[in-house]
Amino acid sequence: MAKDNPSKGFRVVVVGSANVDLEVRVPHWADPGESVIALAAERFPGGKGANEAVAAAKAGGVPTAFVSAWGHDTDGKLLEKFVKKAGVDITAVKKVDCPTGLAIVMVDPHGANVVTVIPGANERVHLTAQGAELISTASVVLAQLEVPVATVLDAAQAARAAGAIFVLNAAPMVDVPRELLDAVDVLIVSEHGAHELAKQQFGMYPSDEGSLLRALQRLVKSVVMTRGAEGAMVAAAGQDIETVQVLPVEPIDHTGAGDTFNGVLAARLAQGATLIDAARAATAAASISLSRPGAGPSIPAAAEVAVALSTGQVPPPSD
Ligand code: RIB
């Protein structure tokens, strides 16, 4: 589904959030008013935007830039090291005088999570002239909704002006203006998010997944619905709906698996893959992420994704 722009600079530009995740392993979910003692706690680099940018860059051969913001604090330094190590260009990341975004991520013994984000610097992410310049030569622009919606809309319009594919991961779900949806080429949404979006836009949602996807295609021509352990359903414009299965895996931690999916999908689209082929590679990468702890540290390298795609198995960590 390439919209080719021959004067490439950064092929993928991710516009979005950066957080440090305080990840707390809990023995079970606390009921309201109940306290539980954590099994372990660790700080990891994360944030949907940072995770996606790193996933796209690690997918291999796709120069990736990030438009974001973090503080001058130690969390900002941790994030800078994380994205730079993956080769992501950060010239359009602003350092601002407020705390870096922080996410409190609770993970249960099955790897399921509950996340609360304290946005901090993410509220100051705007599309600066530098960010717009990066987008003007991009093939794919990827955004989520952890930064101001006005910024995402600016990115979508800049992508459209550049002839780039604009991919929106509608997470976390907020009120999504129709003007933004009109500028989206590929919508990625969780099953829960798909229901919420359909309810928001149409006042109701169909009960079966296929009809839900077809309804969302009235908003955006190509829709990918991610379904956790059930894999993903892909409704590409003018095509039958296809399902992509997660590889066999015992999930350790769901955090960052969706972002890994989005980043790898964006990178593959930038390389000219069809949406279904991009979703296959993205699902293999997300399966690997599920088998590893943390968001940022769970994002696989291109070689690991290649092994997963050829063997149908999740490889063990290579480092
Ligand atoms: O999608 C996972 C991410 O969501 C975490 O890294 C956390 O920071 C939140 O943004």
Short mmCIF file of C-alpha atoms and ligand atoms in Angstrom, two decimals:
data_model
loop_
_atom_site.label_atom_id
_atom_site.label_comp_id
_atom_site.label_asym_id
_atom_site.label_seq_id
_atom_site.Cartn_x
_atom_site.Cartn_y
_atom_site.Cartn_z
CA MET A 1 0.00 0.00 0.00
CA ALA A 2 3.00 2.26 -0.59
CA LYS A 3 2.39 5.94 -1.24
CA ASP A 4 5.87 6.48 -2.54
CA ASN A 5 7.73 9.67 -1.84
CA PRO A 6 11.10 9.42 -3.64
CA SER A 7 12.98 12.11 -1.66
CA LYS A 8 13.20 10.09 1.54
CA GLY A 9 14.85 11.27 4.70
CA PHE A 10 13.35 9.39 7.63
CA ARG A 11 11.05 6.71 6.24
CA VAL A 12 9.06 6.39 9.48
CA VAL A 13 8.26 9.32 11.76
CA VAL A 14 6.61 8.49 15.07
CA VAL A 15 4.78 11.31 16.83
CA GLY A 16 3.98 10.43 20.40
CA SER A 17 4.65 9.84 24.05
CA ALA A 18 7.65 8.78 26.06
CA ASN A 19 7.34 7.47 29.62
CA VAL A 20 9.39 5.73 32.18
CA ASP A 21 7.38 2.73 33.36
CA LEU A 22 7.40 1.84 37.02
CA GLU A 23 6.46 -1.79 36.50
CA VAL A 24 5.08 -3.55 39.56
CA ARG A 25 4.46 -7.31 39.54
CA VAL A 26 1.42 -8.08 41.67
CA PRO A 27 0.27 -11.50 42.93
CA HIS A 28 -3.35 -10.61 42.08
CA TRP A 29 -5.42 -7.52 41.34
CA ALA A 30 -6.30 -5.52 44.43
CA ASP A 31 -9.97 -4.81 45.03
CA PRO A 32 -10.87 -1.16 45.77
CA GLY A 33 -9.69 -0.44 49.32
CA GLU A 34 -7.38 -3.49 49.40
CA SER A 35 -3.54 -3.32 49.60
CA VAL A 36 -1.27 -5.95 48.08
CA ILE A 37 2.48 -6.46 48.50
CA ALA A 38 4.36 -6.34 45.19
CA LEU A 39 6.35 -9.38 44.07
CA ALA A 40 8.90 -7.14 42.31
CA ALA A 41 9.25 -3.65 40.87
CA GLU A 42 11.50 -2.25 38.17
CA ARG A 43 11.81 0.89 36.04
CA PHE A 44 11.82 0.41 32.29
CA PRO A 45 11.85 2.82 29.35
CA GLY A 46 8.45 2.92 27.69
CA GLY A 47 5.63 5.12 26.49
CA LYS A 48 3.65 4.16 23.42
CA GLY A 49 5.48 6.58 21.10
CA ALA A 50 8.99 5.68 22.27
CA ASN A 51 8.20 1.95 22.10
CA GLU A 52 6.84 2.31 18.56
CA ALA A 53 9.81 4.37 17.37
CA VAL A 54 12.26 1.81 18.76
CA ALA A 55 10.25 -1.08 17.27
CA ALA A 56 10.27 0.59 13.84
CA ALA A 57 13.99 1.34 14.01
CA LYS A 58 14.85 -2.17 15.20
CA ALA A 59 12.77 -3.68 12.39
CA GLY A 60 15.81 -3.02 10.21
CA GLY A 61 16.62 -0.79 7.27
CA VAL A 62 14.02 1.85 8.03
CA PRO A 63 15.46 5.19 9.22
CA THR A 64 13.13 6.34 11.98
CA ALA A 65 12.65 9.70 13.69
CA PHE A 66 10.71 10.55 16.82
CA VAL A 67 8.72 13.70 17.61
CA SER A 68 8.18 13.86 21.36
CA ALA A 69 9.17 15.61 24.60
CA TRP A 70 10.76 14.69 27.90
CA GLY A 71 12.15 16.52 30.90
CA HIS A 72 15.70 17.41 31.90
CA ASP A 73 15.43 14.78 34.68
CA THR A 74 17.02 11.34 35.01
CA ASP A 75 13.94 9.71 33.43
CA GLY A 76 14.47 11.89 30.34
CA LYS A 77 18.08 10.71 30.19
CA LEU A 78 16.98 7.07 30.46
CA LEU A 79 14.59 7.55 27.54
CA GLU A 80 17.15 9.38 25.45
CA LYS A 81 19.59 6.50 25.87
CA PHE A 82 16.87 3.96 25.02
CA VAL A 83 15.75 5.50 21.74
CA LYS A 84 19.24 6.57 20.63
CA LYS A 85 20.59 3.06 21.19
CA ALA A 86 18.02 1.78 18.69
CA GLY A 87 19.21 4.36 16.15
CA VAL A 88 16.15 6.61 16.36
CA ASP A 89 16.73 10.24 15.36
CA ILE A 90 15.73 12.55 18.23
CA THR A 91 16.39 15.98 16.76
CA ALA A 92 12.64 16.73 17.06
CA VAL A 93 12.39 15.60 20.70
CA LYS A 94 12.03 18.67 22.92
CA LYS A 95 13.54 18.86 26.39
CA VAL A 96 11.03 20.70 28.52
CA ASP A 97 10.91 22.13 32.03
CA CYS A 98 8.51 19.61 33.48
CA PRO A 99 8.80 15.99 34.60
CA THR A 100 9.17 13.23 32.03
CA GLY A 101 6.02 11.14 31.52
CA LEU A 102 5.61 8.35 34.05
CA ALA A 103 3.48 5.21 33.78
CA ILE A 104 2.53 3.02 36.71
CA VAL A 105 2.24 -0.43 35.15
CA MET A 106 0.87 -3.29 37.23
CA VAL A 107 1.37 -6.78 35.82
CA ASP A 108 -0.29 -9.93 37.15
CA PRO A 109 1.19 -13.47 37.05
CA HIS A 110 -0.46 -14.07 33.65
CA GLY A 111 1.27 -11.04 32.14
CA ALA A 112 -1.92 -8.95 31.94
CA ASN A 113 -1.49 -5.31 32.85
CA VAL A 114 -3.23 -2.23 34.14
CA VAL A 115 -1.57 1.07 33.24
CA THR A 116 -1.97 4.59 34.64
CA VAL A 117 -0.09 7.36 32.83
CA ILE A 118 0.98 10.63 34.44
CA PRO A 119 1.56 12.59 31.20
CA GLY A 120 4.04 15.27 32.32
CA ALA A 121 6.12 16.31 29.31
CA ASN A 122 3.82 14.42 26.92
CA GLU A 123 1.31 17.26 27.27
CA ARG A 124 3.91 19.52 25.67
CA VAL A 125 4.37 17.48 22.49
CA HIS A 126 3.57 19.75 19.53
CA LEU A 127 4.36 19.50 15.86
CA THR A 128 7.22 21.99 15.62
CA ALA A 129 8.69 23.19 12.32
CA GLN A 130 11.41 20.57 12.81
CA GLY A 131 8.84 17.79 13.21
CA ALA A 132 6.91 19.00 10.17
CA GLU A 133 10.14 19.01 8.16
CA LEU A 134 10.79 15.36 9.12
CA ILE A 135 7.25 14.39 8.10
CA SER A 136 7.62 16.14 4.75
CA THR A 137 10.00 13.39 3.57
CA ALA A 138 8.46 10.41 5.41
CA SER A 139 6.80 7.37 3.88
CA VAL A 140 4.83 6.51 7.02
CA VAL A 141 3.80 8.62 9.99
CA LEU A 142 2.62 6.77 13.09
CA ALA A 143 0.85 8.32 16.09
CA GLN A 144 -1.18 7.30 19.12
CA LEU A 145 -3.34 9.27 21.54
CA GLU A 146 -1.07 9.70 24.57
CA VAL A 147 -0.16 13.23 23.41
CA PRO A 148 -2.61 16.10 22.68
CA VAL A 149 -5.13 15.24 19.98
CA ALA A 150 -4.42 18.61 18.32
CA THR A 151 -0.80 17.48 17.82
CA VAL A 152 -1.93 14.19 16.29
CA LEU A 153 -4.24 16.09 13.95
CA ASP A 154 -1.37 18.38 12.90
CA ALA A 155 0.79 15.29 12.23
CA ALA A 156 -2.01 13.66 10.21
CA GLN A 157 -2.44 16.76 8.07
CA ALA A 158 1.32 17.10 7.55
CA ALA A 159 1.44 13.42 6.53
CA ARG A 160 -1.36 13.94 4.06
CA ALA A 161 0.39 16.99 2.55
CA ALA A 162 3.58 14.89 2.20
CA GLY A 163 1.77 11.96 0.58
CA ALA A 164 2.84 9.72 3.48
CA ILE A 165 0.73 6.89 4.91
CA PHE A 166 -0.75 8.05 8.22
CA VAL A 167 -1.24 5.23 10.74
CA LEU A 168 -3.18 5.95 13.91
CA ASN A 169 -3.11 3.63 16.87
CA ALA A 170 -6.23 4.82 18.67
CA ALA A 171 -4.92 4.17 22.19
CA PRO A 172 -5.64 5.13 24.83
CA MET A 173 -9.16 5.80 23.57
CA VAL A 174 -10.24 9.42 23.83
CA ASP A 175 -12.84 11.43 21.93
CA VAL A 176 -11.52 11.15 18.39
CA PRO A 177 -12.60 14.03 16.12
CA ARG A 178 -14.01 13.00 12.75
CA GLU A 179 -11.54 15.41 11.12
CA LEU A 180 -8.71 13.25 12.46
CA LEU A 181 -10.28 9.97 11.34
CA ASP A 182 -10.75 11.48 7.86
CA ALA A 183 -6.95 11.88 7.61
CA VAL A 184 -6.11 8.32 8.72
CA ASP A 185 -5.01 5.69 6.17
CA VAL A 186 -4.64 2.77 8.58
CA LEU A 187 -6.40 2.58 11.93
CA ILE A 188 -5.04 0.17 14.55
CA VAL A 189 -7.34 -0.42 17.45
CA SER A 190 -7.73 -3.00 20.20
CA GLU A 191 -10.96 -4.98 20.35
CA HIS A 192 -12.05 -2.97 23.39
CA GLY A 193 -11.06 0.26 21.63
CA ALA A 194 -12.97 -0.81 18.50
CA HIS A 195 -16.15 -1.16 20.53
CA GLU A 196 -15.59 2.21 22.20
CA LEU A 197 -14.85 3.96 18.93
CA ALA A 198 -17.91 2.50 17.21
CA LYS A 199 -20.06 3.56 20.15
CA GLN A 200 -18.52 7.03 20.10
CA GLN A 201 -18.92 7.52 16.35
CA PHE A 202 -22.16 5.62 15.64
CA GLY A 203 -23.84 5.41 19.06
CA MET A 204 -23.74 1.59 18.92
CA TYR A 205 -21.56 -1.31 17.85
CA PRO A 206 -22.27 -4.63 16.16
CA SER A 207 -21.68 -7.68 18.34
CA ASP A 208 -19.56 -9.76 15.93
CA GLU A 209 -16.00 -8.74 15.09
CA GLY A 210 -16.40 -8.88 11.32
CA SER A 211 -19.33 -6.44 11.35
CA LEU A 212 -17.48 -4.25 13.82
CA LEU A 213 -14.51 -4.03 11.46
CA ARG A 214 -16.73 -3.30 8.47
CA ALA A 215 -18.46 -0.55 10.49
CA LEU A 216 -15.09 1.03 11.35
CA GLN A 217 -14.15 0.87 7.67
CA ARG A 218 -16.87 3.47 7.13
CA LEU A 219 -14.52 5.79 9.05
CA VAL A 220 -11.10 4.59 7.82
CA LYS A 221 -10.61 2.38 4.76
CA SER A 222 -8.04 0.04 6.33
CA VAL A 223 -8.52 -1.17 9.89
CA VAL A 224 -6.46 -3.56 12.01
CA MET A 225 -8.05 -4.85 15.20
CA THR A 226 -5.60 -6.32 17.70
CA ARG A 227 -7.05 -9.02 19.96
CA GLY A 228 -4.31 -9.93 22.44
CA ALA A 229 -3.69 -13.66 22.48
CA GLU A 230 -6.23 -14.08 19.66
CA GLY A 231 -3.93 -12.22 17.25
CA ALA A 232 -5.13 -9.54 14.86
CA MET A 233 -7.90 -9.09 12.30
CA VAL A 234 -6.92 -7.15 9.21
CA ALA A 235 -9.48 -5.39 7.04
CA ALA A 236 -7.51 -3.84 4.19
CA ALA A 237 -9.36 -1.53 1.80
CA GLY A 238 -11.32 -3.56 -0.75
CA GLN A 239 -10.15 -6.95 0.62
CA ASP A 240 -11.60 -9.82 2.62
CA ILE A 241 -10.95 -9.71 6.36
CA GLU A 242 -7.93 -11.85 7.34
CA THR A 243 -6.85 -13.13 10.73
CA VAL A 244 -3.23 -13.34 11.86
CA GLN A 245 -2.45 -15.66 14.78
CA VAL A 246 -0.05 -14.95 17.62
CA LEU A 247 2.83 -17.46 17.73
CA PRO A 248 2.68 -20.08 20.50
CA VAL A 249 3.86 -18.23 23.59
CA GLU A 250 3.42 -18.21 27.37
CA PRO A 251 2.91 -14.47 27.96
CA ILE A 252 5.20 -13.01 30.63
CA ASP A 253 4.16 -9.41 30.16
CA HIS A 254 1.72 -7.80 27.71
CA THR A 255 3.26 -4.33 28.19
CA GLY A 256 4.63 -2.95 24.92
CA ALA A 257 3.46 -5.85 22.73
CA GLY A 258 0.88 -3.66 20.99
CA ASP A 259 3.42 -0.88 20.48
CA THR A 260 5.88 -3.41 19.03
CA PHE A 261 3.14 -4.50 16.62
CA ASN A 262 2.47 -0.90 15.55
CA GLY A 263 6.13 0.04 15.08
CA VAL A 264 6.97 -3.05 13.04
CA LEU A 265 3.82 -2.67 10.95
CA ALA A 266 4.78 0.95 10.17
CA ALA A 267 8.32 -0.10 9.21
CA ARG A 268 7.06 -2.84 6.90
CA LEU A 269 4.57 -0.48 5.24
CA ALA A 270 7.43 1.97 4.69
CA GLN A 271 9.27 -0.85 2.90
CA GLY A 272 6.29 -1.31 0.59
CA ALA A 273 4.67 -4.39 2.21
CA THR A 274 0.95 -5.00 1.89
CA LEU A 275 -1.06 -4.44 5.06
CA ILE A 276 -1.55 -8.18 5.63
CA ASP A 277 2.15 -8.98 5.18
CA ALA A 278 3.07 -6.09 7.47
CA ALA A 279 0.60 -7.42 10.05
CA ARG A 280 2.19 -10.91 9.88
CA ALA A 281 5.64 -9.53 10.67
CA ALA A 282 4.16 -7.24 13.33
CA THR A 283 2.38 -10.15 15.00
CA ALA A 284 5.58 -12.22 15.08
CA ALA A 285 7.40 -9.28 16.71
CA ALA A 286 4.57 -8.75 19.21
CA SER A 287 4.64 -12.47 20.10
CA ILE A 288 8.32 -12.11 21.03
CA SER A 289 7.55 -9.00 23.08
CA LEU A 290 4.90 -10.94 25.01
CA SER A 291 7.53 -13.47 26.08
CA ARG A 292 9.78 -10.82 27.71
CA PRO A 293 9.41 -8.44 30.66
CA GLY A 294 9.02 -4.68 30.35
CA ALA A 295 7.92 -2.55 27.44
CA GLY A 296 11.09 -1.11 25.91
CA PRO A 297 13.37 -4.07 26.74
CA SER A 298 10.92 -6.56 25.19
CA ILE A 299 11.13 -5.12 21.67
CA PRO A 300 12.91 -7.63 19.41
CA ALA A 301 15.63 -7.11 16.82
CA ALA A 302 14.97 -7.71 13.11
CA ALA A 303 16.93 -10.99 13.15
CA GLU A 304 14.73 -12.35 15.94
CA VAL A 305 11.58 -11.45 14.03
CA ALA A 306 13.00 -13.16 10.93
CA VAL A 307 13.58 -16.35 12.96
CA ALA A 308 10.05 -16.17 14.38
CA LEU A 309 8.56 -15.73 10.91
CA SER A 310 10.50 -18.60 9.39
CA THR A 311 10.12 -21.10 12.26
CA GLY A 312 6.73 -20.10 13.65
CA GLN A 313 8.36 -20.13 17.10
CA VAL A 314 9.35 -17.39 19.51
CA PRO A 315 13.17 -17.43 19.78
CA PRO A 316 14.91 -17.12 23.16
CA PRO A 317 16.51 -13.72 23.93
CA SER A 318 19.70 -13.27 21.90
CA ASP A 319 21.53 -11.12 24.47
O1 RIB B 1 1.61 0.40 25.61
C1 RIB B 1 2.46 0.28 26.71
C2 RIB B 1 2.88 1.64 27.19
O2 RIB B 1 1.72 2.35 27.59
C3 RIB B 1 3.78 1.60 28.40
O3 RIB B 1 5.14 1.58 28.05
C4 RIB B 1 3.34 2.83 29.17
O4 RIB B 1 4.32 3.81 29.25
C5 RIB B 1 2.09 3.36 28.47
O5 RIB B 1 2.38 4.45 27.69
#
